[in-house]
């Protein structure tokens, strides 16, 4: 079901009036809503970006290379004497 422009305008006007009572600007509130929605869908966004850039394949290759690397032994640091 699609919302009509008339209904959308009525809702927006009501929200703007309610926000004004609370001394909040509509655009500030709207930006906050956008940020919240982005944060809630961050995993999906990152998955889509990874698929788009092909990083999922690269990450898999890099992980296998890291597992194949030989461990590094700590070396001693020479102590200087006066």
Short mmCIF file of N, CA and C in Angstrom, two decimals:
data_model
loop_
_atom_site.label_atom_id
_atom_site.label_comp_id
_atom_site.label_asym_id
_atom_site.label_seq_id
_atom_site.Cartn_x
_atom_site.Cartn_y
_atom_site.Cartn_z
N UNK A 1 0.85 -1.18 0.00
CA UNK A 1 0.00 0.00 0.00
C UNK A 1 0.89 1.24 0.00
N UNK A 2 0.61 2.12 -0.89
CA UNK A 2 1.40 3.34 -1.03
C UNK A 2 0.74 4.49 -0.26
N UNK A 3 1.56 5.30 0.35
CA UNK A 3 1.03 6.43 1.10
C UNK A 3 0.84 7.61 0.15
N UNK A 4 -0.25 8.32 0.32
CA UNK A 4 -0.52 9.47 -0.55
C UNK A 4 0.30 10.67 -0.09
N UNK A 5 0.52 11.60 -1.00
CA UNK A 5 1.25 12.82 -0.66
C UNK A 5 0.51 13.62 0.41
N UNK A 6 -0.83 13.56 0.36
CA UNK A 6 -1.64 14.28 1.34
C UNK A 6 -1.41 13.71 2.74
N UNK A 7 -1.44 12.39 2.85
CA UNK A 7 -1.22 11.74 4.15
C UNK A 7 0.21 11.97 4.64
N UNK A 8 1.15 11.93 3.73
CA UNK A 8 2.54 12.17 4.08
C UNK A 8 2.73 13.58 4.63
N UNK A 9 2.12 14.55 3.98
CA UNK A 9 2.22 15.94 4.42
C UNK A 9 1.59 16.12 5.79
N UNK A 10 0.42 15.48 6.01
CA UNK A 10 -0.24 15.59 7.31
C UNK A 10 0.65 15.03 8.42
N UNK A 11 1.24 13.89 8.16
CA UNK A 11 2.12 13.27 9.16
C UNK A 11 3.32 14.15 9.43
N UNK A 12 3.93 14.65 8.37
CA UNK A 12 5.11 15.49 8.54
C UNK A 12 4.78 16.75 9.32
N UNK A 13 3.66 17.39 8.99
CA UNK A 13 3.26 18.61 9.69
C UNK A 13 3.04 18.35 11.18
N UNK A 14 2.41 17.24 11.49
CA UNK A 14 2.16 16.89 12.88
C UNK A 14 3.48 16.64 13.62
N UNK A 15 4.38 15.90 12.99
CA UNK A 15 5.68 15.62 13.61
C UNK A 15 6.45 16.92 13.82
N UNK A 16 6.44 17.79 12.83
CA UNK A 16 7.14 19.07 12.96
C UNK A 16 6.60 19.88 14.13
N UNK A 17 5.28 19.89 14.29
CA UNK A 17 4.68 20.64 15.40
C UNK A 17 5.05 20.03 16.75
N UNK A 18 5.02 18.71 16.83
CA UNK A 18 5.39 18.04 18.08
C UNK A 18 6.86 18.28 18.42
N UNK A 19 7.70 18.24 17.41
CA UNK A 19 9.13 18.49 17.65
C UNK A 19 9.37 19.93 18.07
N UNK A 20 8.62 20.84 17.49
CA UNK A 20 8.79 22.24 17.83
C UNK A 20 8.46 22.48 19.31
N UNK A 21 7.45 21.80 19.81
CA UNK A 21 7.09 21.90 21.22
C UNK A 21 8.27 21.49 22.09
N UNK A 22 9.02 20.50 21.61
CA UNK A 22 10.18 20.00 22.35
C UNK A 22 11.48 20.69 21.94
N UNK A 23 11.35 21.76 21.17
CA UNK A 23 12.50 22.56 20.72
C UNK A 23 13.51 21.73 19.93
N UNK A 24 12.99 20.88 19.05
CA UNK A 24 13.83 20.05 18.19
C UNK A 24 13.49 20.40 16.75
N UNK A 25 14.53 20.63 15.95
CA UNK A 25 14.31 20.94 14.54
C UNK A 25 14.02 19.65 13.77
N UNK A 26 13.10 19.76 12.82
CA UNK A 26 12.68 18.60 12.05
C UNK A 26 13.87 17.95 11.33
N UNK A 27 14.70 18.75 10.68
CA UNK A 27 15.83 18.19 9.93
C UNK A 27 16.83 17.49 10.84
N UNK A 28 17.02 18.02 12.05
CA UNK A 28 17.90 17.35 13.01
C UNK A 28 17.32 16.01 13.41
N UNK A 29 16.04 15.98 13.66
CA UNK A 29 15.35 14.74 14.04
C UNK A 29 15.40 13.73 12.88
N UNK A 30 15.16 14.22 11.67
CA UNK A 30 15.16 13.35 10.50
C UNK A 30 16.54 12.75 10.27
N UNK A 31 17.56 13.57 10.44
CA UNK A 31 18.94 13.07 10.30
C UNK A 31 19.21 11.99 11.34
N UNK A 32 18.75 12.21 12.56
CA UNK A 32 18.93 11.21 13.63
C UNK A 32 18.22 9.90 13.26
N UNK A 33 17.05 10.00 12.68
CA UNK A 33 16.32 8.80 12.25
C UNK A 33 17.09 8.06 11.17
N UNK A 34 17.66 8.81 10.24
CA UNK A 34 18.45 8.18 9.17
C UNK A 34 19.66 7.46 9.77
N UNK A 35 20.36 8.11 10.69
CA UNK A 35 21.54 7.52 11.31
C UNK A 35 21.17 6.25 12.07
N UNK A 36 20.06 6.29 12.78
CA UNK A 36 19.61 5.12 13.53
C UNK A 36 19.32 3.96 12.59
N UNK A 37 18.65 4.24 11.48
CA UNK A 37 18.31 3.20 10.51
C UNK A 37 19.58 2.60 9.90
N UNK A 38 20.55 3.46 9.59
CA UNK A 38 21.82 2.99 9.04
C UNK A 38 22.54 2.10 10.04
N UNK A 39 22.58 2.52 11.30
CA UNK A 39 23.24 1.73 12.35
C UNK A 39 22.56 0.38 12.53
N UNK A 40 21.24 0.36 12.48
CA UNK A 40 20.49 -0.89 12.64
C UNK A 40 20.74 -1.85 11.48
N UNK A 41 21.11 -1.32 10.33
CA UNK A 41 21.33 -2.14 9.13
C UNK A 41 22.79 -2.17 8.70
N UNK A 42 23.68 -1.86 9.63
CA UNK A 42 25.10 -1.77 9.32
C UNK A 42 25.65 -3.10 8.80
N UNK A 43 25.25 -4.21 9.38
CA UNK A 43 25.75 -5.51 8.92
C UNK A 43 25.37 -5.76 7.46
N UNK A 44 24.13 -5.46 7.12
CA UNK A 44 23.67 -5.64 5.75
C UNK A 44 24.45 -4.73 4.79
N UNK A 45 24.67 -3.49 5.20
CA UNK A 45 25.41 -2.54 4.37
C UNK A 45 26.83 -3.04 4.13
N UNK A 46 27.50 -3.50 5.19
CA UNK A 46 28.87 -3.99 5.06
C UNK A 46 28.94 -5.24 4.19
N UNK A 47 27.96 -6.12 4.32
CA UNK A 47 27.92 -7.32 3.48
C UNK A 47 27.78 -6.94 2.01
N UNK A 48 26.88 -6.00 1.74
CA UNK A 48 26.65 -5.58 0.36
C UNK A 48 27.89 -4.90 -0.22
N UNK A 49 28.54 -4.06 0.57
CA UNK A 49 29.75 -3.39 0.09
C UNK A 49 30.87 -4.40 -0.14
N UNK A 50 31.00 -5.37 0.74
CA UNK A 50 32.02 -6.40 0.58
C UNK A 50 31.76 -7.21 -0.68
N UNK A 51 30.53 -7.58 -0.92
CA UNK A 51 30.18 -8.34 -2.11
C UNK A 51 30.44 -7.52 -3.37
N UNK A 52 30.14 -6.25 -3.30
CA UNK A 52 30.33 -5.36 -4.45
C UNK A 52 31.81 -5.20 -4.78
N UNK A 53 32.64 -5.08 -3.77
CA UNK A 53 34.07 -4.85 -4.00
C UNK A 53 34.85 -6.15 -4.09
N UNK A 54 34.22 -7.29 -3.82
CA UNK A 54 34.90 -8.58 -3.89
C UNK A 54 35.81 -8.83 -2.71
N UNK A 55 35.61 -8.12 -1.61
CA UNK A 55 36.49 -8.27 -0.46
C UNK A 55 36.26 -9.57 0.28
N UNK A 56 35.10 -10.16 0.13
CA UNK A 56 34.85 -11.42 0.82
C UNK A 56 35.85 -12.47 0.33
N UNK A 57 36.12 -12.49 -0.98
CA UNK A 57 37.08 -13.43 -1.53
C UNK A 57 38.48 -13.10 -1.03
N UNK A 58 38.83 -11.80 -1.02
CA UNK A 58 40.15 -11.37 -0.57
C UNK A 58 40.36 -11.70 0.90
N UNK A 59 39.34 -11.46 1.74
CA UNK A 59 39.46 -11.74 3.17
C UNK A 59 39.70 -13.23 3.41
N UNK A 60 39.03 -14.07 2.65
CA UNK A 60 39.23 -15.51 2.78
C UNK A 60 40.64 -15.92 2.42
N UNK A 61 41.19 -15.32 1.36
CA UNK A 61 42.56 -15.61 0.95
C UNK A 61 43.54 -15.12 2.01
N UNK A 62 43.32 -13.93 2.53
CA UNK A 62 44.22 -13.36 3.53
C UNK A 62 44.21 -14.18 4.82
N UNK A 63 43.05 -14.66 5.23
CA UNK A 63 42.95 -15.46 6.45
C UNK A 63 43.74 -16.75 6.31
N UNK A 64 43.67 -17.40 5.13
CA UNK A 64 44.41 -18.64 4.96
C UNK A 64 45.90 -18.38 4.94
N UNK A 65 46.34 -17.23 4.39
CA UNK A 65 47.76 -16.89 4.40
C UNK A 65 48.25 -16.63 5.81
N UNK A 66 47.46 -15.97 6.62
CA UNK A 66 47.84 -15.69 8.00
C UNK A 66 48.00 -16.99 8.77
N UNK A 67 47.12 -17.94 8.55
CA UNK A 67 47.21 -19.21 9.25
C UNK A 67 48.43 -20.01 8.83
N UNK A 68 48.93 -19.81 7.61
CA UNK A 68 50.08 -20.53 7.11
C UNK A 68 51.40 -19.94 7.57
N UNK A 69 51.41 -18.70 8.04
CA UNK A 69 52.65 -18.04 8.41
C UNK A 69 53.28 -18.71 9.63
N UNK A 70 54.61 -18.69 9.64
CA UNK A 70 55.37 -19.28 10.74
C UNK A 70 55.38 -18.29 11.90
N UNK A 71 55.27 -18.81 13.11
CA UNK A 71 55.28 -17.93 14.27
C UNK A 71 56.65 -17.31 14.45
N UNK A 72 56.69 -16.09 14.95
CA UNK A 72 57.94 -15.37 15.16
C UNK A 72 58.35 -15.53 16.62
N UNK A 73 59.63 -15.89 16.83
CA UNK A 73 60.14 -16.04 18.18
C UNK A 73 60.61 -14.68 18.70
N UNK A 74 60.34 -14.40 19.96
CA UNK A 74 60.82 -13.13 20.50
C UNK A 74 62.34 -13.16 20.59
N UNK A 75 62.94 -12.01 20.33
CA UNK A 75 64.39 -11.91 20.42
C UNK A 75 64.75 -11.11 21.66
N UNK A 76 65.96 -11.35 22.16
CA UNK A 76 66.39 -10.60 23.34
C UNK A 76 66.96 -9.26 22.92
N UNK A 77 66.85 -8.31 23.78
CA UNK A 77 67.37 -6.97 23.54
C UNK A 77 68.67 -6.85 24.31
N UNK A 78 69.77 -6.47 23.60
CA UNK A 78 71.06 -6.36 24.32
C UNK A 78 71.00 -5.25 25.35
N UNK A 79 71.62 -5.51 26.49
CA UNK A 79 71.68 -4.54 27.58
C UNK A 79 73.01 -3.83 27.50
N UNK A 80 72.99 -2.52 27.52
CA UNK A 80 74.22 -1.74 27.46
C UNK A 80 74.72 -1.51 28.87
N UNK A 81 76.03 -1.71 29.04
CA UNK A 81 76.62 -1.48 30.35
C UNK A 81 77.51 -0.25 30.29
N UNK A 82 77.55 0.52 31.36
CA UNK A 82 78.40 1.71 31.42
C UNK A 82 79.72 1.40 32.04
#
